Coordinates of C-alpha atoms in Angstrom, one line a residue:
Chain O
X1 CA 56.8 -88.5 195.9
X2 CA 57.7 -85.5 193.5
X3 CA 60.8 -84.2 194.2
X4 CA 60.7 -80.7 194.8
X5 CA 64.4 -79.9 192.9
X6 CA 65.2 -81.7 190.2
X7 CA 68.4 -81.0 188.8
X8 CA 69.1 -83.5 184.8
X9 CA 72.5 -83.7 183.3
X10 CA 73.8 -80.5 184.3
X11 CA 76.7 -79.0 182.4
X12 CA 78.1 -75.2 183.4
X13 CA 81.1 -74.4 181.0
X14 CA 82.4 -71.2 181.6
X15 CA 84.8 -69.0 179.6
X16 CA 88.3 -68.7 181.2
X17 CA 90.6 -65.6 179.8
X18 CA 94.0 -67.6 180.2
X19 CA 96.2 -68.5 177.6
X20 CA 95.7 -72.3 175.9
X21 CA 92.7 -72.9 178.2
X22 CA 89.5 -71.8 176.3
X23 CA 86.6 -73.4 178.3
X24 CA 86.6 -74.9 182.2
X25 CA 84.6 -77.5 183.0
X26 CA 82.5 -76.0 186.2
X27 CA 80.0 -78.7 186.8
X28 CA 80.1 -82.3 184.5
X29 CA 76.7 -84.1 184.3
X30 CA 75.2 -83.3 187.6
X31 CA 72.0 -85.1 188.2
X32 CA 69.9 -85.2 191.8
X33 CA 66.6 -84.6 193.1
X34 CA 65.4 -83.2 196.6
X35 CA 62.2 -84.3 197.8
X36 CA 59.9 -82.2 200.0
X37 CA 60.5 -81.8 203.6
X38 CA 64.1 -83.1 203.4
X39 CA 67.1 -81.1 204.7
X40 CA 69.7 -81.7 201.5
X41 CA 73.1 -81.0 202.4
X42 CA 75.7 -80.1 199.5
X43 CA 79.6 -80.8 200.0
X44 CA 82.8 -80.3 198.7
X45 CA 85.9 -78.6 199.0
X46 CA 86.1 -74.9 197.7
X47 CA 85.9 -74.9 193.9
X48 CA 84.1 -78.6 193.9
X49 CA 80.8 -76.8 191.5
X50 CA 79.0 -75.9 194.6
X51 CA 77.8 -71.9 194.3
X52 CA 78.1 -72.5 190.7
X53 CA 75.1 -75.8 190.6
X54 CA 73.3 -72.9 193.2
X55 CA 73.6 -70.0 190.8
X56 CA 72.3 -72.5 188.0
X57 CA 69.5 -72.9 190.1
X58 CA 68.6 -68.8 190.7
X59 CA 69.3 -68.3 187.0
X60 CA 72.3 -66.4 187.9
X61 CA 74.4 -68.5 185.6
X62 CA 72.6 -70.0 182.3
X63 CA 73.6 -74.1 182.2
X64 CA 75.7 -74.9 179.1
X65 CA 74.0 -78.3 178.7
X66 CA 71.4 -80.1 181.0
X67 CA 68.3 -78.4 182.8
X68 CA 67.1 -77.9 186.5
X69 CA 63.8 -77.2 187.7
X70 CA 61.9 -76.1 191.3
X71 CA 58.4 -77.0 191.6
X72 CA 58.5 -78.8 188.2
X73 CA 59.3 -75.1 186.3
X74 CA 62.8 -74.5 184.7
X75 CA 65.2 -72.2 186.7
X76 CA 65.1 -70.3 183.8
X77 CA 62.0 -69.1 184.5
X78 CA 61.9 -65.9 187.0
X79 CA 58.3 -67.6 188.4
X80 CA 60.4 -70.5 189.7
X81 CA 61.5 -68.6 192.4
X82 CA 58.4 -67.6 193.9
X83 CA 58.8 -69.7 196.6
X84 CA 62.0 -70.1 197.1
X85 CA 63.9 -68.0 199.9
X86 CA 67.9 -68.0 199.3
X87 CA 70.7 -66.8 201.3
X88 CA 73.9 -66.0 199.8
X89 CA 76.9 -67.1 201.2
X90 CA 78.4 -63.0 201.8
X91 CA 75.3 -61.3 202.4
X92 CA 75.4 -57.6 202.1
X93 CA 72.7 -55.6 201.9
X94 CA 71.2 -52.0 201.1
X95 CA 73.0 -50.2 203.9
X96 CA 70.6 -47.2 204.0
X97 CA 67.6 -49.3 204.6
X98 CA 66.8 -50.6 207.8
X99 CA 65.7 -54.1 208.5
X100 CA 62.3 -53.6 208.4
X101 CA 62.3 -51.6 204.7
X102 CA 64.3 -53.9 203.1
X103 CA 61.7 -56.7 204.1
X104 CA 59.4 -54.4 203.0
X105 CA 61.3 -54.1 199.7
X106 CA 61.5 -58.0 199.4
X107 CA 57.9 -58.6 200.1
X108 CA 56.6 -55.9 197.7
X109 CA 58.5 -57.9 194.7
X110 CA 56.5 -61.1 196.5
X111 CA 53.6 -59.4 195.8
X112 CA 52.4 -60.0 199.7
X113 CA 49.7 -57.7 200.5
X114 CA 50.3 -55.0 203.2
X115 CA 48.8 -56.4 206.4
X116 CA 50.1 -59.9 205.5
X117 CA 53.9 -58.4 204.6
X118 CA 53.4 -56.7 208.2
X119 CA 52.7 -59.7 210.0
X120 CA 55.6 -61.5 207.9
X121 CA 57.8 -59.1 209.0
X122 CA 57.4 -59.3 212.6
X123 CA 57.6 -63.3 212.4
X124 CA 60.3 -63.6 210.5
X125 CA 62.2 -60.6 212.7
X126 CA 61.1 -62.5 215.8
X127 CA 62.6 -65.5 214.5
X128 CA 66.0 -64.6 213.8
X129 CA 66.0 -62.0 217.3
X130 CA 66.2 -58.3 214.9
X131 CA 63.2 -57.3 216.7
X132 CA 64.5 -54.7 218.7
X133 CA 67.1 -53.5 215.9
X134 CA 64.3 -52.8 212.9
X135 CA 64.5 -49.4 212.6
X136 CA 67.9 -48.8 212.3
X137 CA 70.1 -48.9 209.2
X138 CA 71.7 -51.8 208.5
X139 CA 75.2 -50.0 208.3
X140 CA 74.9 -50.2 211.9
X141 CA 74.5 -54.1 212.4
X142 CA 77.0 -56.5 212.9
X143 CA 78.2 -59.2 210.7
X144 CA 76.2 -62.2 212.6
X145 CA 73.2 -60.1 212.7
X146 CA 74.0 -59.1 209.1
X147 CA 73.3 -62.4 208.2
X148 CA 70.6 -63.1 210.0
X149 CA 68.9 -60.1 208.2
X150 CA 69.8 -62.3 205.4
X151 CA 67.7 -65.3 207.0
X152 CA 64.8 -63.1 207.6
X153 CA 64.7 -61.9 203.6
X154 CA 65.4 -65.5 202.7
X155 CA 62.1 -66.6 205.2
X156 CA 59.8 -63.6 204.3
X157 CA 57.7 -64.8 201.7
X158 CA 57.2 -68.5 203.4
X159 CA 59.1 -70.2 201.0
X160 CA 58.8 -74.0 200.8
X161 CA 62.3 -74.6 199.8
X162 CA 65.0 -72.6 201.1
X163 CA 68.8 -72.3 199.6
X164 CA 71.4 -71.4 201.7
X165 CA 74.5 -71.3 200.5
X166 CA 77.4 -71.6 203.6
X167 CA 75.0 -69.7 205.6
X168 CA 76.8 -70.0 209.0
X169 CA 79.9 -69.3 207.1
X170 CA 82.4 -66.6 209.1
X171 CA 80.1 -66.4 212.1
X172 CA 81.2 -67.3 215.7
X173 CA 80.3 -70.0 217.4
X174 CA 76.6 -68.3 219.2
X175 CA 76.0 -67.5 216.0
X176 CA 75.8 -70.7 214.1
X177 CA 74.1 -72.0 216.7
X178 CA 71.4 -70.2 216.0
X179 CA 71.1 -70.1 212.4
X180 CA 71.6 -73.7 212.7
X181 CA 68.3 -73.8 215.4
X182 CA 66.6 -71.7 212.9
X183 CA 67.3 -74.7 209.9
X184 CA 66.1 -77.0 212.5
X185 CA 62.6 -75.2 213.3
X186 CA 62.3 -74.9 209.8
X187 CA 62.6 -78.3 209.0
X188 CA 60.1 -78.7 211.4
X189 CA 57.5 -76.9 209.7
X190 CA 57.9 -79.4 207.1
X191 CA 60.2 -77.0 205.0
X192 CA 62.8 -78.0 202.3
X193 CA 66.3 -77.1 202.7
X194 CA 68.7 -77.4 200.3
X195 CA 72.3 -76.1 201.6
X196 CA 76.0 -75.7 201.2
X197 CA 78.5 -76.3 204.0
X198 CA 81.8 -77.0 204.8
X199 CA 80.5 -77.5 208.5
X200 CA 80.8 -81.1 208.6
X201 CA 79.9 -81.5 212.1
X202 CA 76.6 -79.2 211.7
X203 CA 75.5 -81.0 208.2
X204 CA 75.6 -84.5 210.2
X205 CA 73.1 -82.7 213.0
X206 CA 70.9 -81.2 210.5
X207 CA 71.0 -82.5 207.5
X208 CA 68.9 -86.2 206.0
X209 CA 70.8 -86.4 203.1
X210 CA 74.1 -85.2 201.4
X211 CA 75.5 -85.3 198.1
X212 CA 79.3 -84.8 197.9
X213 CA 81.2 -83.4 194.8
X214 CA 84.3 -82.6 193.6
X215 CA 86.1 -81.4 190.3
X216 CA 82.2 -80.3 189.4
X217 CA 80.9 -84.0 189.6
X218 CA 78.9 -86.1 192.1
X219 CA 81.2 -88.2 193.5
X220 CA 78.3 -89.6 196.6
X221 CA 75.3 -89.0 197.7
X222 CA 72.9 -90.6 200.0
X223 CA 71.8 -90.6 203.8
X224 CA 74.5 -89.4 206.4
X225 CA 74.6 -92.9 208.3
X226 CA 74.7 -94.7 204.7
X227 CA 77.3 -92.6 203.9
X228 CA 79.1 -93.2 207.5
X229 CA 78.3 -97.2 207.2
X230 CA 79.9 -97.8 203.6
X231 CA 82.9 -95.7 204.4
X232 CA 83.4 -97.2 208.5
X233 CA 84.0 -93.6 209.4
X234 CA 82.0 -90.9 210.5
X235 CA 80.8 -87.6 207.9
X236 CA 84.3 -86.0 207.9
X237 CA 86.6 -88.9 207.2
X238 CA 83.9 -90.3 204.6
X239 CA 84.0 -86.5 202.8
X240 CA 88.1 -86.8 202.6
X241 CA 88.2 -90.5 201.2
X242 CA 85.4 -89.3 198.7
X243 CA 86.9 -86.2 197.3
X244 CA 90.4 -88.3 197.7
X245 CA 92.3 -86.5 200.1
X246 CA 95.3 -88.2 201.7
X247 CA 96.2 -87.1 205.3
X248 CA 100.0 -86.6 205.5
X249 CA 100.2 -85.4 201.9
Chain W
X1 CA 55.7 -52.5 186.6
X2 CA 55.1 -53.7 190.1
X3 CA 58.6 -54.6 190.7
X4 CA 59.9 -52.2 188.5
X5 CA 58.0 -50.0 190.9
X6 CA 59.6 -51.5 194.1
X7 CA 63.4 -51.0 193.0
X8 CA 62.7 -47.1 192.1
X9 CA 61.5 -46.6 195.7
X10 CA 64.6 -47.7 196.6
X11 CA 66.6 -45.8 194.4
X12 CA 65.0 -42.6 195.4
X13 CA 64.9 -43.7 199.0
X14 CA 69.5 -43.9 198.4
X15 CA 69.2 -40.7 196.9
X16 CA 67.9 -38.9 199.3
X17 CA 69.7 -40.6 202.1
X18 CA 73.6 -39.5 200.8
X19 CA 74.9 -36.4 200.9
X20 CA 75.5 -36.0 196.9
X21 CA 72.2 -34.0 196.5
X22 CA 72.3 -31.9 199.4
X23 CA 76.2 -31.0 199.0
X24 CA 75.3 -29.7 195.2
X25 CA 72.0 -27.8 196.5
X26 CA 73.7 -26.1 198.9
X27 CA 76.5 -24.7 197.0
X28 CA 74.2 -24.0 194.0
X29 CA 72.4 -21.9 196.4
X30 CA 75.2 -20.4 198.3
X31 CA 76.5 -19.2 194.8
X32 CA 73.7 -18.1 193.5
X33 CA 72.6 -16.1 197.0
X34 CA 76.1 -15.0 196.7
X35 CA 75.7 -13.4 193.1
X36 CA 72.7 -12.3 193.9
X37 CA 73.8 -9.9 196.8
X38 CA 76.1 -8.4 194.6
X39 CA 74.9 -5.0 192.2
X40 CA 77.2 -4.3 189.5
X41 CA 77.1 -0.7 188.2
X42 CA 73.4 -0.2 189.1
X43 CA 72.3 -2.7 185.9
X44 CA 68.9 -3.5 186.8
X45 CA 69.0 -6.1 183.9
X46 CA 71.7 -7.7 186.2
X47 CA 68.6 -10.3 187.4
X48 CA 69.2 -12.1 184.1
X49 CA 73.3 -12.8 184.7
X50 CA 71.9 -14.2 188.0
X51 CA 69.5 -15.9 186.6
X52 CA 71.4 -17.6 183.6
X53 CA 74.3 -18.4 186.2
X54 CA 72.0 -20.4 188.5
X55 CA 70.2 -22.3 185.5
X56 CA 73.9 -23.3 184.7
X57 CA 74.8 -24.4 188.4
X58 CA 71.0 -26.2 188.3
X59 CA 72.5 -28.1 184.6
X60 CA 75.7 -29.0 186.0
X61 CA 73.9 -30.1 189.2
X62 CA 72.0 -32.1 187.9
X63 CA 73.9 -33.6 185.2
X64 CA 76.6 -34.5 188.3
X65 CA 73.7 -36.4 190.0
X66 CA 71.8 -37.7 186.8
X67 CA 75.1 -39.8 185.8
X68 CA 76.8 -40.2 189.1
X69 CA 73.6 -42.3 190.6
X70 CA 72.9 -44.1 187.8
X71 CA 76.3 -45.5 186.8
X72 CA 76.9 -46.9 189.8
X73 CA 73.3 -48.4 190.5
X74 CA 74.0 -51.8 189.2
X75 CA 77.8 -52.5 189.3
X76 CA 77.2 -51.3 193.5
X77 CA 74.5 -54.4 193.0
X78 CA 77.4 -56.4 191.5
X79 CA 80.3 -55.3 193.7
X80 CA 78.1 -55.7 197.3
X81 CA 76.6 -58.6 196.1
X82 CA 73.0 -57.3 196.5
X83 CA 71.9 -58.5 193.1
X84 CA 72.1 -62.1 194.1
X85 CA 69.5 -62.2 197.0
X86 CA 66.8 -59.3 194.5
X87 CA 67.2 -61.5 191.7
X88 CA 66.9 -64.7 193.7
X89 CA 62.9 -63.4 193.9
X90 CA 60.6 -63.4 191.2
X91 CA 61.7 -60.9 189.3
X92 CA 63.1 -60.7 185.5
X93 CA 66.4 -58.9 184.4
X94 CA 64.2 -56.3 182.1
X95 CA 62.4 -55.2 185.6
X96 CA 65.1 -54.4 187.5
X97 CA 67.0 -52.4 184.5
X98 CA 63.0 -50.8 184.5
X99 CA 63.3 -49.6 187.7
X100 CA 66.4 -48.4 188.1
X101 CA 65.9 -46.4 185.3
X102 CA 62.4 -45.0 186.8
X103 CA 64.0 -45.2 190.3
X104 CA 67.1 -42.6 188.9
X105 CA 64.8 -40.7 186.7
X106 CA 62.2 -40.0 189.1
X107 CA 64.6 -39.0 191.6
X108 CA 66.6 -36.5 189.5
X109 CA 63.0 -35.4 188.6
X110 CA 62.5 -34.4 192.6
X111 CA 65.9 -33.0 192.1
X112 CA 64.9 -30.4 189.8
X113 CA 61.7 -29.4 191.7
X114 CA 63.6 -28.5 194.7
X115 CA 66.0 -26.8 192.2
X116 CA 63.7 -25.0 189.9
X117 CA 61.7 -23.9 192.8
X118 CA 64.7 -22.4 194.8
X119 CA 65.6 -20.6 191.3
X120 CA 61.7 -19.4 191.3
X121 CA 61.9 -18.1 194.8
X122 CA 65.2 -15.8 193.8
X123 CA 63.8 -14.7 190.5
X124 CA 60.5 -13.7 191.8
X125 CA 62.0 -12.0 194.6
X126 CA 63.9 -10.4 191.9
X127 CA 61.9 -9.2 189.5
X128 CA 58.2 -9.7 191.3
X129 CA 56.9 -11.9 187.6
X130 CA 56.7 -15.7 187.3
X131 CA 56.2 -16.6 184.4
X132 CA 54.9 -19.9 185.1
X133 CA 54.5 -21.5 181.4
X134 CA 58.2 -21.0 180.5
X135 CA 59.2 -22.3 184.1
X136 CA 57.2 -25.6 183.5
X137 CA 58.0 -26.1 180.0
X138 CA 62.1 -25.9 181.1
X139 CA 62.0 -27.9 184.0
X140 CA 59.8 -30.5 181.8
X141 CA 62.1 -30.3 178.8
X142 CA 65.2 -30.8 181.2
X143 CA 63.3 -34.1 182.8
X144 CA 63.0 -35.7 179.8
X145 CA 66.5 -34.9 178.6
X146 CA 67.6 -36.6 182.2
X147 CA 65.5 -39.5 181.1
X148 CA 67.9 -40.0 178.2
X149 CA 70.8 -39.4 180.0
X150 CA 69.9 -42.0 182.7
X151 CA 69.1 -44.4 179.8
X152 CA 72.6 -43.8 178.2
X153 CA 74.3 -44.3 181.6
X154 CA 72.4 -47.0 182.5
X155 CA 73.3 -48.9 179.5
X156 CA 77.1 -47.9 180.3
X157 CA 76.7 -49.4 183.8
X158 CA 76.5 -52.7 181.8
X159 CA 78.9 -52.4 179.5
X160 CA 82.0 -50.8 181.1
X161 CA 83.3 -52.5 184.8
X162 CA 83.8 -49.5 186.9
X163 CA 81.2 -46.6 187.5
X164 CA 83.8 -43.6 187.7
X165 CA 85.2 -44.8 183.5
X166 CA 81.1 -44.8 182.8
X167 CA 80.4 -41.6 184.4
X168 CA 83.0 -39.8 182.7
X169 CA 82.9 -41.4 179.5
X170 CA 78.7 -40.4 179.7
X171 CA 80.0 -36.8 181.1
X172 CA 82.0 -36.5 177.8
X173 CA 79.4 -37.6 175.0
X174 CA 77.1 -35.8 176.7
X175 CA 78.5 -32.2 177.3
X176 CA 80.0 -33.4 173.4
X177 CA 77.1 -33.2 171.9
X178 CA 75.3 -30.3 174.2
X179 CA 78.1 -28.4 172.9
X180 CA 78.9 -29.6 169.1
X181 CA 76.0 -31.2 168.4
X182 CA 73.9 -28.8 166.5
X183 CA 77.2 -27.8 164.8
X184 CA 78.3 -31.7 163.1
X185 CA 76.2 -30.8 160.0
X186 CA 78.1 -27.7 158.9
X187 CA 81.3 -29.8 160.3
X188 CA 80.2 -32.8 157.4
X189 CA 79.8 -30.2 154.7
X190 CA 83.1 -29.3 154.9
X191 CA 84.7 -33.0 155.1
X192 CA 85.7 -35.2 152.0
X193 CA 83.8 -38.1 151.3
X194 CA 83.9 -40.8 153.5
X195 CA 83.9 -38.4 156.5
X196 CA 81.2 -36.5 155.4
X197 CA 78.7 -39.4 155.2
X198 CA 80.2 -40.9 158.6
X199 CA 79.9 -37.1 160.4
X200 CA 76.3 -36.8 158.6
X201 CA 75.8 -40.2 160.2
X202 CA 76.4 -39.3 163.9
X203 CA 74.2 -36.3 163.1
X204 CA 71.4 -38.1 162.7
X205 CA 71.7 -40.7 165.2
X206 CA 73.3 -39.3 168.5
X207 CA 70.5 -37.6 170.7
X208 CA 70.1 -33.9 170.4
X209 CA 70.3 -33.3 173.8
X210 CA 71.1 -29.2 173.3
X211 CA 67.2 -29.3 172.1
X212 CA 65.9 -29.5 175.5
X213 CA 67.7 -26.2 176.4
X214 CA 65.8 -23.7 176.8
X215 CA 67.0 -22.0 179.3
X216 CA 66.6 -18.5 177.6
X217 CA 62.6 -18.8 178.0
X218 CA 63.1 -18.5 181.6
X219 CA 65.9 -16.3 181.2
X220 CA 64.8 -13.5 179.3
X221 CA 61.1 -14.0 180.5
X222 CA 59.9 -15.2 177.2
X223 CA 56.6 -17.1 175.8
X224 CA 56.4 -20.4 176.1
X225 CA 57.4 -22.1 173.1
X226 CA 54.3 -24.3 171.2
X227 CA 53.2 -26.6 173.3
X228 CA 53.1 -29.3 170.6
X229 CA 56.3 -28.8 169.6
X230 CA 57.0 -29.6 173.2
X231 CA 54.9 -32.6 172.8
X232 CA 57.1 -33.7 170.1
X233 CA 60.2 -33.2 172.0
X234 CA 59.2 -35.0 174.8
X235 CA 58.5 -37.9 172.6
X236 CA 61.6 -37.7 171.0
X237 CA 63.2 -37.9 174.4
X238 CA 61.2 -41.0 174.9
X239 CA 62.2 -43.0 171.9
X240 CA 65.9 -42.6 172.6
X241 CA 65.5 -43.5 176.4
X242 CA 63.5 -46.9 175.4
X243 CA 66.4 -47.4 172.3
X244 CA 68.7 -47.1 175.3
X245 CA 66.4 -49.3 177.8
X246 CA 66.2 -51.5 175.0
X247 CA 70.2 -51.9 174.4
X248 CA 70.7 -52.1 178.0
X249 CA 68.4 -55.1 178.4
X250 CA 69.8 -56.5 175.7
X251 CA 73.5 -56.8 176.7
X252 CA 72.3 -57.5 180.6
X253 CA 69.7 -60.5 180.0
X254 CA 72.8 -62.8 179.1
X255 CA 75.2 -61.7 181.3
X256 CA 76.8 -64.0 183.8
X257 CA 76.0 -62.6 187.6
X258 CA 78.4 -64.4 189.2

């Protein structure tokens, strides 16, 4: 099978403004492949290379060395993202639009034509329960249903692979609930999803496989109960003896 | 263009949404009604202060709104974090500078259709002419000067962090060279070499801005000027916006989003 992400060797340098330290190291030689229909979790603790590997793969961030590619086509070019849907971990959007114009907005840069954007629109608003809100401003909304808007842009032009990047981060617990239901009806409609967490408990629900890193490098990555059998722990534990955390330190 | 196309409509659709437009019509008009119910010493020329002191309110206007929307059109992308879900789409760096540069421009040029047609209204009722040749070839003239404006403070938005130290810094060079610009040659000819080269230099290459003011036609009811000098005009508006297009590309295709 193809994979459907292919990430070779990647290297993200960055430029740091502090005295004596010219260059960080963000991510070291990151190489991993998602196939299609697989929910992909990706750990590690904050500053591990995580949103930075995920803006390398939206070409928000140009890769110092190495390459990545969706659907066989580098990230770097903008045609590698036509179907893709991502999420951002704070989502924020146009405030003066309402839901349904900014899905409008989104599926106008797809290119979906008008009767098929309309019937997007209501599935994907259906979906994540904005129905009845669509025609007000999204000033008005709340943060959970903030960033469900930002599950309905990330769904509206069908994408077969989805990035999500902490995508139940800061909501209550009704809240990720449902996003997490929403991941799981996506996955199965045979969709890829490729996300960030540091929901341990909801990656082991959701997710087939994880690859943990730390310090910008792959330190595991394999199924959840492979990763729980060669540690003799469960998701969590396995996470802090990989990234080497001590409790009691 | 089709993306380029989608971003404008949302830049005209924020425009007309906030208050900025509305709050500077309103006073221009307030002003201008309130000049306009005053008669100083019987001067029935007194049409053409009225006049001259609206076309200034209309300049300032939209100046204000010109470099106020589009400085902070990308760094608001930046700082609410908006860019990250547009450019996750399919859609290149060049596309989205392309429409918010349409998206601005077109907007400040329904700005100054609701403008010049308030001033037409209040002239007419003034002196019962229109002379409609010299109204068109103003407001057209002042479009395309907006279009380089919006290119300059476009290209600012990516160069300089904050919006308010763009739009002043555009404000600045731009009522600089409205003011002194057709004056820096007969500044150079009295400089010492280097300065008069360097002087001679800016003279050439800043924008001309002050030659898309004509103001006067409309003022003192003149003929249109030739339309192919027009022409001409408009193209040289044209050049400078895509030289400043071009630069703002430029600096914004490499830069790190995040």
């Amino acid at each position: 099978m193809k994979p459907i992400l292919k990430i070779q060797d990647l290297v993200v340098e960055y430029r740091t403004h502090e005295f004596g330290q010219k260059v960080k190291l963000a991510v070291n030689r990151l190489s991993l492949e998602v196939f299609p229909g697989e929910i992909f979790g990706f750990l590690g603790p904050n500053g591990a290379g995580k949103t930075t590997t995920m803006n390398v793969l939206l070409g928000f961030v140009p890769a110092s060395r190495g390459a990545a590619y969706i659907f066989n086509v580098n990230v770097r070019e903008p045609i590698a993202r036509q179907r893709i849907g991502y999420l951002p971990e704070l989502t924020y959007y146009y405030k003066f639009l309402t839901a349904e114009e900014l899905l409008r907005f989104y599926a106008r840069i797809f290119r979906i034509p008008a009767a098929e954007a309309d019937r997007r629109i209501d599935e994907v608003l259906k979906l994540v329960e904005l129905d009845a809100v669509r025609k007000r401003p999204i000033k008005t909304y709340s943060k959970g249903m903030q960033q469900r808007v930002g599950l309905a842009q990330a769904l509206i032009n069908n994408p077969d692979l989805l990035i999500l990047d902490e995508p139940t981060s800061g909501l209550d617990p009704i809240g990720r609930m449902k996003v997490r239901q929403i991941i799981q009806r996506l996955k199965s409609q045979g969709k890829t999803v490729f996300f960030s967490s540091h929901e341990l408990g909801e990656v082991e629900t959701v997710c087939d496989r994880v690859a943990i890193l730390h310090q910008g490098e792959l330190r595991a990555m394999g199924r959840v109960s492979d990763l729980e059998e060669k540690y003799k722990c469960n998701l969590e534990q396995a996470f802090l003896k990989v990234v080497g955390y001590e409790p009691g330190l | 263009m089709n993306n380029a196309l989608a971003i404008a409509s949302v830049v005209v659709k924020e425009l007309y949404r906030r208050k900025d437009f509305y709050v500077l019509f309103v006073l221009t008009a307030l002003i201008t009604l309130l000049m306009g119910s005053l008669n100083f010493f019987n001067d029935d020329k007194i049409v053409r202060y009225l006049k001259e002191i609206c076309l200034l309110l209309i300049w300032i206007s939209a100046l204000t709104i010109a470099v106020g929307t589009t400085a902070r059109q990308i760094p608001a992308e930046r700082e609410n974090r908006t860019i990250f879900p547009l450019l996750a789409k399919p859609i290149s760096r060049g596309q989205l500078v392309a429409g918010k540069f349409l998206g601005c421009w077109l907007a400040c040029g329904l700005v100054l259709i609701v403008f010049y047609l308030f001033f037409g209204v209040i002239s007419a009722s003034r002196e019962h002419q229109w002379a409609a040749a010299s109204y068109f070839q103003a407001l057209w003239l002042h479009w395309w000067m907006l279009a380089v404006v919006v290119a300059m403070a476009l290209l600012g938005s990516v160069v300089f962090a904050a919006p308010s130290s763009n739009a002043t810094i555009c404000l600045v060079v731009i009522l600089g060279i409205l003011l002194m610009g057709r004056h820096l040659n007969q500044v150079a000819l009295q400089l010492a070499e280097p300065m008069n080269t360097v002087v001679y230099a800016i003279y050439f290459a800043l924008p001309h801005l002050e030659l898309f003011d004509v103001r006067d036609l409309v003022v003192h009811n003149w003929d249109p000027i030739n339309w192919l000098v027009c022409g001409g005009a408009t193209l040289y508006a044209a050049a400078y916006a895509v030289f400043f297009l071009f630069a703002t590309w430029l600096v914004f295709r490499r830069q790190p989003l995040a």
